[in-house]
Amino acid sequence: PDRQTGEDGGPGTGTEDESSEFGQLASVPHGPRLGIGMDSCVIPLRHGGLSLIQTTDFFYPLVEDPYMMGRIACANVLSDLYAMGITECDNMLMLLSVSQKMNDKEREQVMPLMMKGFRDAAEEGGTSVTGGQTVINPWIIIGGVATVVCQPSDFIMPDGAIPGDVLVLTKPLGTQVAVNAHQWLDNPEKWNKIKLVISKDEVEHAYQEAMLNMATLNRTAAALMHKFNAHAATDITGFGIIGHARNLAKQQRNDVAFVIHNLPIISKMAAVSKAGGNLFGLLQGTSSETSGGLLICLPREQAARFCAEMKASRASASCARAQEGTAGDGQQAWIIGIVEKGTRCARIIDKPRIIEVPYRGAVAATQEGNSHGASPPEAQAALA
């Protein structure tokens, strides 16, 4: 099948329904309630002032490495909790579909690696996978369910943005373009459209950068949302940055509008998008992302410090992980826009500033010596 971020894929990267017409933000005697329309459901429980927060998501393979695909799928599920400032997950379930088109050898190579990647990412997030469901299907599918029971002080409802806030993004855009450009290396007709603006080595680096970003947990950003008094947030996935910004704006209690001035994009992907004929609408904010960053509404006076701490956490974690022989977490953040008085809408200015985000090295290189390293070539070929 077409990969979820593929040229012919739909606008979404999973099963989440963030159509704002179904969004529900309400306050009930037992605590706040959040229904269909945002990243997670919030259900007040009958006892002790606690709330159940839960989310689910799944999608098709979009990278060739089964292990990394498992990590990305888990990071994508957990991101819905992180978008509400939740840093702890009590339990995860794994949803897995085994393709009936794979032979026994391919299944034995690919599926255990995907499951291991998912479990490893869950462990990194401080939780574990205790069950799930496996089925036979025409296509490979992987996803999961994340659940936590917590107090109201543990999460941030996505409805408190006020005029004067600024918008912060914690991962660069361009994963859909990077994944497709990598596929086009084997398609001369499509490669000819972009070869004048990017080399094959740069395509490979962009692809590795996209994988690293998608596999990175948004947990650090979730913790900093509390420290710096975030007013609302969502994660950027299948509807692109403008789609998710509009959905978040419609959930606000105050009359606000989000205006995006800057677009941090994986290096060279803006040029590739232009060369490909406005490929996927990247510069218009409609290009799908998978396991993207958090879009956070922060008080203006707190935003720069938030970004600085994200960068500091990236440096310290990368140093520690380098000593352990594991991949760095790649935390980043940029101020990309403002919150002004308006009619609960969002827009990108006509000529946004493109921030070229440099590559940080290939995943395979950063994982040398890591027991959780990239999948062997034969397993990647089976998933391709």
Short mmCIF file of C-alpha atoms in Angstrom, two decimals:
data_model
loop_
_atom_site.label_atom_id
_atom_site.label_comp_id
_atom_site.label_asym_id
_atom_site.label_seq_id
_atom_site.Cartn_x
_atom_site.Cartn_y
_atom_site.Cartn_z
CA PRO A 1 0.00 0.00 0.00
CA ASP A 2 0.99 3.64 -0.27
CA ARG A 3 2.88 4.71 2.80
CA GLN A 4 0.87 6.95 5.05
CA THR A 5 3.06 9.94 4.30
CA GLY A 6 3.30 8.92 0.66
CA GLU A 7 2.32 11.07 -2.26
CA ASP A 8 -0.98 9.30 -2.73
CA GLY A 9 -1.80 8.91 0.95
CA GLY A 10 -4.64 10.67 2.73
CA PRO A 11 -4.28 13.74 4.92
CA GLY A 12 -4.04 11.84 8.18
CA THR A 13 -1.30 9.75 9.75
CA GLY A 14 -3.57 7.63 11.89
CA THR A 15 -7.02 7.32 13.37
CA GLU A 16 -7.23 10.47 15.44
CA ASP A 17 -10.28 12.62 14.72
CA GLU A 18 -9.42 16.24 15.30
CA SER A 19 -12.28 17.61 13.22
CA SER A 20 -13.31 20.63 15.27
CA GLU A 21 -17.01 20.17 14.63
CA PHE A 22 -16.90 17.27 17.08
CA GLY A 23 -14.67 18.98 19.62
CA GLN A 24 -16.00 19.12 23.16
CA LEU A 25 -14.55 21.09 26.01
CA ALA A 26 -16.70 21.09 29.08
CA SER A 27 -16.52 21.48 32.83
CA VAL A 28 -18.47 19.01 34.92
CA PRO A 29 -18.83 18.71 38.71
CA HIS A 30 -16.09 16.09 38.92
CA GLY A 31 -13.57 17.95 36.77
CA PRO A 32 -12.87 19.02 33.19
CA ARG A 33 -13.97 16.77 30.35
CA LEU A 34 -12.53 16.59 26.84
CA GLY A 35 -14.26 14.54 24.16
CA ILE A 36 -13.68 13.79 20.48
CA GLY A 37 -11.85 16.52 18.63
CA MET A 38 -8.51 16.94 20.38
CA ASP A 39 -5.52 14.75 21.11
CA SER A 40 -6.82 12.75 24.08
CA CYS A 41 -10.10 12.16 25.84
CA VAL A 42 -10.39 13.34 29.45
CA ILE A 43 -13.01 11.50 31.49
CA PRO A 44 -13.63 12.42 35.15
CA LEU A 45 -13.78 9.28 37.28
CA ARG A 46 -16.29 8.60 40.02
CA HIS A 47 -13.77 8.49 42.82
CA GLY A 48 -11.18 10.76 44.34
CA GLY A 49 -11.20 13.68 41.90
CA LEU A 50 -9.20 11.67 39.37
CA SER A 51 -9.47 11.68 35.59
CA LEU A 52 -8.88 8.98 33.01
CA ILE A 53 -6.92 10.27 30.00
CA GLN A 54 -6.61 8.01 27.00
CA THR A 55 -5.63 8.11 23.34
CA THR A 56 -5.19 5.73 20.43
CA ASP A 57 -3.57 5.93 17.01
CA PHE A 58 -2.22 3.67 14.29
CA PHE A 59 -0.85 3.93 10.76
CA TYR A 60 0.95 2.12 7.95
CA PRO A 61 4.73 1.80 7.55
CA LEU A 62 6.37 5.01 6.37
CA VAL A 63 10.07 4.15 6.81
CA GLU A 64 12.01 1.09 5.71
CA ASP A 65 13.49 0.20 9.12
CA PRO A 66 11.06 -1.99 11.14
CA TYR A 67 12.68 -1.17 14.47
CA MET A 68 12.49 2.58 13.85
CA MET A 69 8.92 2.18 12.62
CA GLY A 70 8.00 0.64 15.98
CA ARG A 71 9.65 3.50 17.86
CA ILE A 72 7.89 6.09 15.71
CA ALA A 73 4.51 4.45 16.22
CA CYS A 74 4.93 4.45 20.00
CA ALA A 75 6.20 8.05 20.07
CA ASN A 76 3.21 9.08 18.00
CA VAL A 77 0.73 7.53 20.43
CA LEU A 78 2.41 8.97 23.52
CA SER A 79 2.58 12.40 21.92
CA ASP A 80 -1.15 12.86 22.40
CA LEU A 81 -0.64 12.63 26.16
CA TYR A 82 2.41 14.89 26.04
CA ALA A 83 0.33 17.52 24.22
CA MET A 84 -1.67 17.88 27.43
CA GLY A 85 1.42 18.27 29.58
CA ILE A 86 1.21 14.69 30.84
CA THR A 87 4.64 13.14 31.38
CA GLU A 88 3.69 9.77 32.87
CA CYS A 89 1.75 6.99 31.16
CA ASP A 90 0.32 4.17 33.27
CA ASN A 91 -0.14 1.61 30.53
CA MET A 92 0.15 0.99 26.81
CA LEU A 93 -1.43 -1.54 24.47
CA MET A 94 0.03 -2.39 21.07
CA LEU A 95 -2.11 -2.76 17.95
CA LEU A 96 -0.42 -4.79 15.25
CA SER A 97 -1.53 -6.01 11.85
CA VAL A 98 0.59 -8.62 10.07
CA SER A 99 0.41 -8.51 6.29
CA GLN A 100 -0.91 -11.66 4.67
CA LYS A 101 1.31 -10.83 1.68
CA MET A 102 4.50 -11.44 3.69
CA ASN A 103 6.08 -14.87 3.69
CA ASP A 104 7.08 -16.60 6.90
CA LYS A 105 10.69 -15.46 6.73
CA GLU A 106 9.68 -11.82 6.24
CA ARG A 107 7.27 -11.99 9.15
CA GLU A 108 9.90 -13.52 11.41
CA GLN A 109 12.35 -10.77 10.48
CA VAL A 110 10.09 -7.72 10.47
CA MET A 111 7.40 -8.08 13.11
CA PRO A 112 9.65 -8.78 16.15
CA LEU A 113 11.73 -5.72 15.27
CA MET A 114 8.66 -3.50 15.04
CA MET A 115 7.43 -4.80 18.38
CA LYS A 116 10.84 -4.27 19.97
CA GLY A 117 11.00 -0.70 18.70
CA PHE A 118 7.56 0.02 20.13
CA ARG A 119 8.44 -1.53 23.51
CA ASP A 120 11.78 0.27 23.72
CA ALA A 121 10.15 3.65 23.10
CA ALA A 122 7.51 2.87 25.72
CA GLU A 123 10.26 2.02 28.21
CA GLU A 124 12.02 5.29 27.37
CA GLY A 125 8.74 7.04 28.19
CA GLY A 126 8.61 5.38 31.60
CA THR A 127 5.81 2.99 30.78
CA SER A 128 5.33 -0.54 29.45
CA VAL A 129 3.24 -2.51 26.97
CA THR A 130 1.01 -4.97 28.79
CA GLY A 131 -1.11 -6.31 25.96
CA GLY A 132 -2.85 -5.47 22.71
CA GLN A 133 -4.23 -7.09 19.61
CA THR A 134 -2.63 -8.76 16.57
CA VAL A 135 -4.52 -9.53 13.37
CA ILE A 136 -3.83 -10.70 9.82
CA ASN A 137 -4.53 -7.98 7.26
CA PRO A 138 -3.59 -7.10 3.67
CA TRP A 139 -1.30 -4.37 5.04
CA ILE A 140 1.09 -3.91 7.91
CA ILE A 141 -0.38 -1.61 10.55
CA ILE A 142 1.12 -0.60 13.87
CA GLY A 143 -0.21 1.61 16.64
CA GLY A 144 -1.41 1.51 20.18
CA VAL A 145 -3.38 2.87 23.11
CA ALA A 146 -1.95 5.00 25.93
CA THR A 147 -3.77 5.39 29.23
CA VAL A 148 -3.14 7.32 32.43
CA VAL A 149 -5.15 8.11 35.55
CA CYS A 150 -4.15 11.43 37.05
CA GLN A 151 -5.15 14.49 39.05
CA PRO A 152 -6.22 17.78 37.40
CA SER A 153 -2.87 19.35 38.26
CA ASP A 154 -1.10 16.72 36.13
CA PHE A 155 -2.54 17.90 32.82
CA ILE A 156 -3.15 21.17 30.97
CA MET A 157 -6.45 21.58 29.17
CA PRO A 158 -5.93 22.87 25.61
CA ASP A 159 -8.21 25.89 25.90
CA GLY A 160 -6.42 28.69 27.75
CA ALA A 161 -4.58 30.74 25.08
CA ILE A 162 -4.78 34.51 25.52
CA PRO A 163 -3.83 37.46 23.28
CA GLY A 164 -0.16 38.20 23.77
CA ASP A 165 0.91 34.56 23.99
CA VAL A 166 3.46 33.24 21.51
CA LEU A 167 3.47 29.99 19.57
CA VAL A 168 6.34 27.55 20.04
CA LEU A 169 7.06 24.44 17.94
CA THR A 170 9.29 21.63 19.21
CA LYS A 171 10.14 19.66 16.02
CA PRO A 172 10.88 20.81 12.48
CA LEU A 173 8.40 20.28 9.66
CA GLY A 174 9.05 18.38 6.43
CA THR A 175 8.90 14.69 7.34
CA GLN A 176 6.44 13.90 4.55
CA VAL A 177 8.66 15.55 1.96
CA ALA A 178 11.80 13.84 3.32
CA VAL A 179 10.24 10.37 3.27
CA ASN A 180 8.92 10.80 -0.25
CA ALA A 181 12.16 12.28 -1.58
CA HIS A 182 13.88 9.16 -0.26
CA GLN A 183 11.42 6.96 -2.14
CA TRP A 184 12.04 8.97 -5.30
CA LEU A 185 15.69 7.96 -5.37
CA ASP A 186 14.44 4.79 -7.05
CA ASN A 187 12.01 6.60 -9.35
CA PRO A 188 13.91 8.40 -12.16
CA GLU A 189 10.89 10.34 -13.38
CA LYS A 190 10.23 11.88 -9.97
CA TRP A 191 13.90 12.20 -9.03
CA ASN A 192 14.47 14.34 -12.12
CA LYS A 193 12.04 16.92 -10.70
CA ILE A 194 14.16 17.60 -7.62
CA LYS A 195 17.73 16.59 -8.46
CA LEU A 196 18.77 20.15 -9.28
CA VAL A 197 18.08 21.36 -5.73
CA ILE A 198 19.31 18.41 -3.65
CA SER A 199 21.91 15.66 -3.88
CA LYS A 200 21.32 11.99 -3.18
CA ASP A 201 23.47 12.25 -0.05
CA GLU A 202 21.38 15.16 1.18
CA VAL A 203 18.20 13.18 0.57
CA GLU A 204 19.62 10.34 2.67
CA HIS A 205 20.57 12.75 5.46
CA ALA A 206 17.12 14.37 5.39
CA TYR A 207 15.47 10.95 5.58
CA GLN A 208 17.61 9.96 8.57
CA GLU A 209 16.84 13.31 10.21
CA ALA A 210 13.12 12.76 9.68
CA MET A 211 13.34 9.29 11.24
CA LEU A 212 15.23 10.63 14.24
CA ASN A 213 12.69 13.41 14.76
CA MET A 214 9.69 11.11 14.42
CA ALA A 215 11.19 8.63 16.92
CA THR A 216 11.88 11.35 19.49
CA LEU A 217 9.47 11.55 22.42
CA ASN A 218 7.86 14.91 23.26
CA ARG A 219 8.19 14.14 26.96
CA THR A 220 10.69 16.90 27.77
CA ALA A 221 8.44 19.51 26.19
CA ALA A 222 5.48 18.18 28.17
CA ALA A 223 7.34 18.64 31.45
CA LEU A 224 8.43 22.16 30.51
CA MET A 225 4.85 23.11 29.69
CA HIS A 226 4.13 23.06 33.43
CA LYS A 227 7.30 24.90 34.40
CA PHE A 228 6.63 27.74 31.97
CA ASN A 229 2.86 28.00 32.41
CA ALA A 230 1.68 26.83 28.98
CA HIS A 231 -1.89 27.83 28.18
CA ALA A 232 -2.70 25.25 25.46
CA ALA A 233 -1.01 22.79 23.13
CA THR A 234 -1.50 20.14 20.47
CA ASP A 235 0.82 17.85 18.55
CA ILE A 236 1.42 18.28 14.83
CA THR A 237 0.54 15.18 12.84
CA GLY A 238 -1.63 14.28 9.87
CA PHE A 239 -3.41 17.58 9.22
CA GLY A 240 -0.21 19.61 8.97
CA ILE A 241 0.72 22.56 11.13
CA ILE A 242 -2.06 24.83 9.86
CA GLY A 243 -4.74 22.16 10.27
CA HIS A 244 -3.78 21.46 13.86
CA ALA A 245 -3.33 25.17 14.64
CA ARG A 246 -6.84 25.87 13.39
CA ASN A 247 -8.27 23.01 15.38
CA LEU A 248 -6.54 24.21 18.55
CA ALA A 249 -7.71 27.79 17.96
CA LYS A 250 -11.33 26.65 17.73
CA GLN A 251 -11.06 25.02 21.17
CA GLN A 252 -10.07 28.22 22.98
CA ARG A 253 -12.26 29.87 25.61
CA ASN A 254 -11.05 33.33 24.64
CA ASP A 255 -11.53 35.11 21.31
CA VAL A 256 -8.08 34.56 19.82
CA ALA A 257 -6.34 33.94 16.51
CA PHE A 258 -3.03 32.19 15.86
CA VAL A 259 -0.66 33.85 13.39
CA ILE A 260 2.35 31.84 12.21
CA HIS A 261 5.37 33.84 10.99
CA ASN A 262 8.16 31.23 10.95
CA LEU A 263 8.34 27.68 9.60
CA PRO A 264 11.23 25.53 10.89
CA ILE A 265 11.80 22.94 8.16
CA ILE A 266 14.31 20.10 7.76
CA SER A 267 17.15 21.43 5.64
CA LYS A 268 16.54 21.43 1.86
CA MET A 269 12.94 20.24 2.17
CA ALA A 270 11.50 23.66 1.35
CA ALA A 271 13.53 23.70 -1.88
CA VAL A 272 12.44 20.13 -2.69
CA SER A 273 8.81 21.09 -2.11
CA LYS A 274 9.10 24.05 -4.49
CA ALA A 275 10.95 22.00 -7.13
CA GLY A 276 8.28 19.32 -6.95
CA GLY A 277 5.54 21.84 -7.69
CA ASN A 278 4.55 22.92 -4.19
CA LEU A 279 4.92 19.34 -3.01
CA PHE A 280 2.30 18.46 -0.35
CA GLY A 281 1.71 22.14 0.45
CA LEU A 282 4.65 22.22 2.86
CA LEU A 283 5.04 26.00 2.78
CA GLN A 284 1.28 26.44 3.18
CA GLY A 285 1.30 24.28 6.31
CA THR A 286 -0.82 21.45 4.94
CA SER A 287 1.90 18.80 4.56
CA SER A 288 1.27 15.85 6.87
CA GLU A 289 3.67 15.18 9.70
CA THR A 290 4.06 11.95 11.62
CA SER A 291 4.94 12.06 15.32
CA GLY A 292 5.58 15.78 14.93
CA GLY A 293 6.39 18.36 17.56
CA LEU A 294 4.15 20.11 20.04
CA LEU A 295 2.60 23.45 19.11
CA ILE A 296 2.42 25.29 22.42
CA CYS A 297 0.83 28.59 23.48
CA LEU A 298 3.17 30.17 26.03
CA PRO A 299 3.27 33.51 27.84
CA ARG A 300 5.53 35.82 25.84
CA GLU A 301 7.93 36.33 28.75
CA GLN A 302 8.37 32.56 29.18
CA ALA A 303 8.87 31.42 25.58
CA ALA A 304 12.56 32.20 25.16
CA ARG A 305 13.41 30.41 28.42
CA PHE A 306 11.32 27.42 27.35
CA CYS A 307 13.30 27.18 24.10
CA ALA A 308 16.60 27.59 25.94
CA GLU A 309 15.77 24.76 28.35
CA MET A 310 14.72 22.52 25.47
CA LYS A 311 18.07 23.14 23.82
CA ALA A 312 19.92 22.59 27.10
CA SER A 313 18.11 19.30 27.68
CA ARG A 314 19.08 18.21 24.19
CA ALA A 315 22.75 18.96 24.82
CA SER A 316 22.91 17.24 28.21
CA ALA A 317 20.92 14.21 27.07
CA SER A 318 23.01 13.86 23.91
CA CYS A 319 26.20 13.98 25.95
CA ALA A 320 24.93 11.35 28.37
CA ARG A 321 23.69 9.11 25.60
CA ALA A 322 26.90 9.46 23.64
CA GLN A 323 28.70 7.96 26.61
CA GLU A 324 26.19 5.12 26.62
CA GLY A 325 26.44 4.61 22.85
CA THR A 326 22.78 5.49 22.25
CA ALA A 327 21.05 8.05 20.06
CA GLY A 328 20.50 11.58 21.37
CA ASP A 329 16.94 12.76 21.94
CA GLY A 330 17.19 15.71 19.56
CA GLN A 331 15.13 18.23 21.55
CA GLN A 332 14.60 21.57 19.80
CA ALA A 333 12.16 24.49 19.92
CA TRP A 334 11.42 27.64 17.95
CA ILE A 335 9.13 30.62 18.45
CA ILE A 336 7.02 30.56 15.29
CA GLY A 337 4.13 32.96 15.82
CA ILE A 338 1.81 34.93 18.06
CA VAL A 339 -1.63 34.74 19.61
CA GLU A 340 -3.72 37.83 18.98
CA LYS A 341 -7.33 38.81 19.47
CA GLY A 342 -9.49 37.15 16.83
CA THR A 343 -12.23 34.72 15.90
CA ARG A 344 -10.68 31.40 16.94
CA CYS A 345 -8.85 30.89 13.65
CA ALA A 346 -5.26 30.37 12.50
CA ARG A 347 -3.25 31.46 9.49
CA ILE A 348 0.28 31.55 8.08
CA ILE A 349 1.43 34.95 6.82
CA ASP A 350 1.94 35.34 3.07
CA LYS A 351 5.74 35.11 3.16
CA PRO A 352 6.75 33.20 6.30
CA ARG A 353 10.41 33.04 7.26
CA ILE A 354 11.80 29.58 6.49
CA ILE A 355 14.17 28.34 9.19
CA GLU A 356 16.47 25.73 7.66
CA VAL A 357 17.05 23.11 10.36
CA PRO A 358 20.41 21.37 9.76
CA TYR A 359 20.90 17.61 9.80
CA ARG A 360 22.35 16.11 12.96
CA GLY A 361 23.76 12.93 11.44
CA ALA A 362 22.37 9.61 10.30
CA VAL A 363 20.42 7.40 12.67
CA ALA A 364 22.59 4.43 11.76
CA ALA A 365 25.71 6.33 12.78
CA THR A 366 24.30 7.52 16.10
CA GLN A 367 23.17 4.01 16.93
CA GLU A 368 26.51 2.29 16.46
CA GLY A 369 27.23 0.20 19.52
CA ASN A 370 23.58 0.42 20.60
CA SER A 371 21.86 -2.88 21.29
CA HIS A 372 18.66 -1.20 20.10
CA GLY A 373 20.29 -0.32 16.74
CA ALA A 374 18.77 -0.07 13.31
CA SER A 375 17.26 -3.16 11.75
CA PRO A 376 19.44 -5.37 9.50
CA PRO A 377 19.24 -4.67 5.75
CA GLU A 378 17.21 -7.77 4.97
CA ALA A 379 14.49 -6.70 7.43
CA GLN A 380 14.42 -3.20 5.98
CA ALA A 381 14.08 -4.63 2.49
CA ALA A 382 11.11 -6.72 3.60
CA LEU A 383 9.33 -3.64 4.90
CA ALA A 384 10.14 -1.43 1.90
#
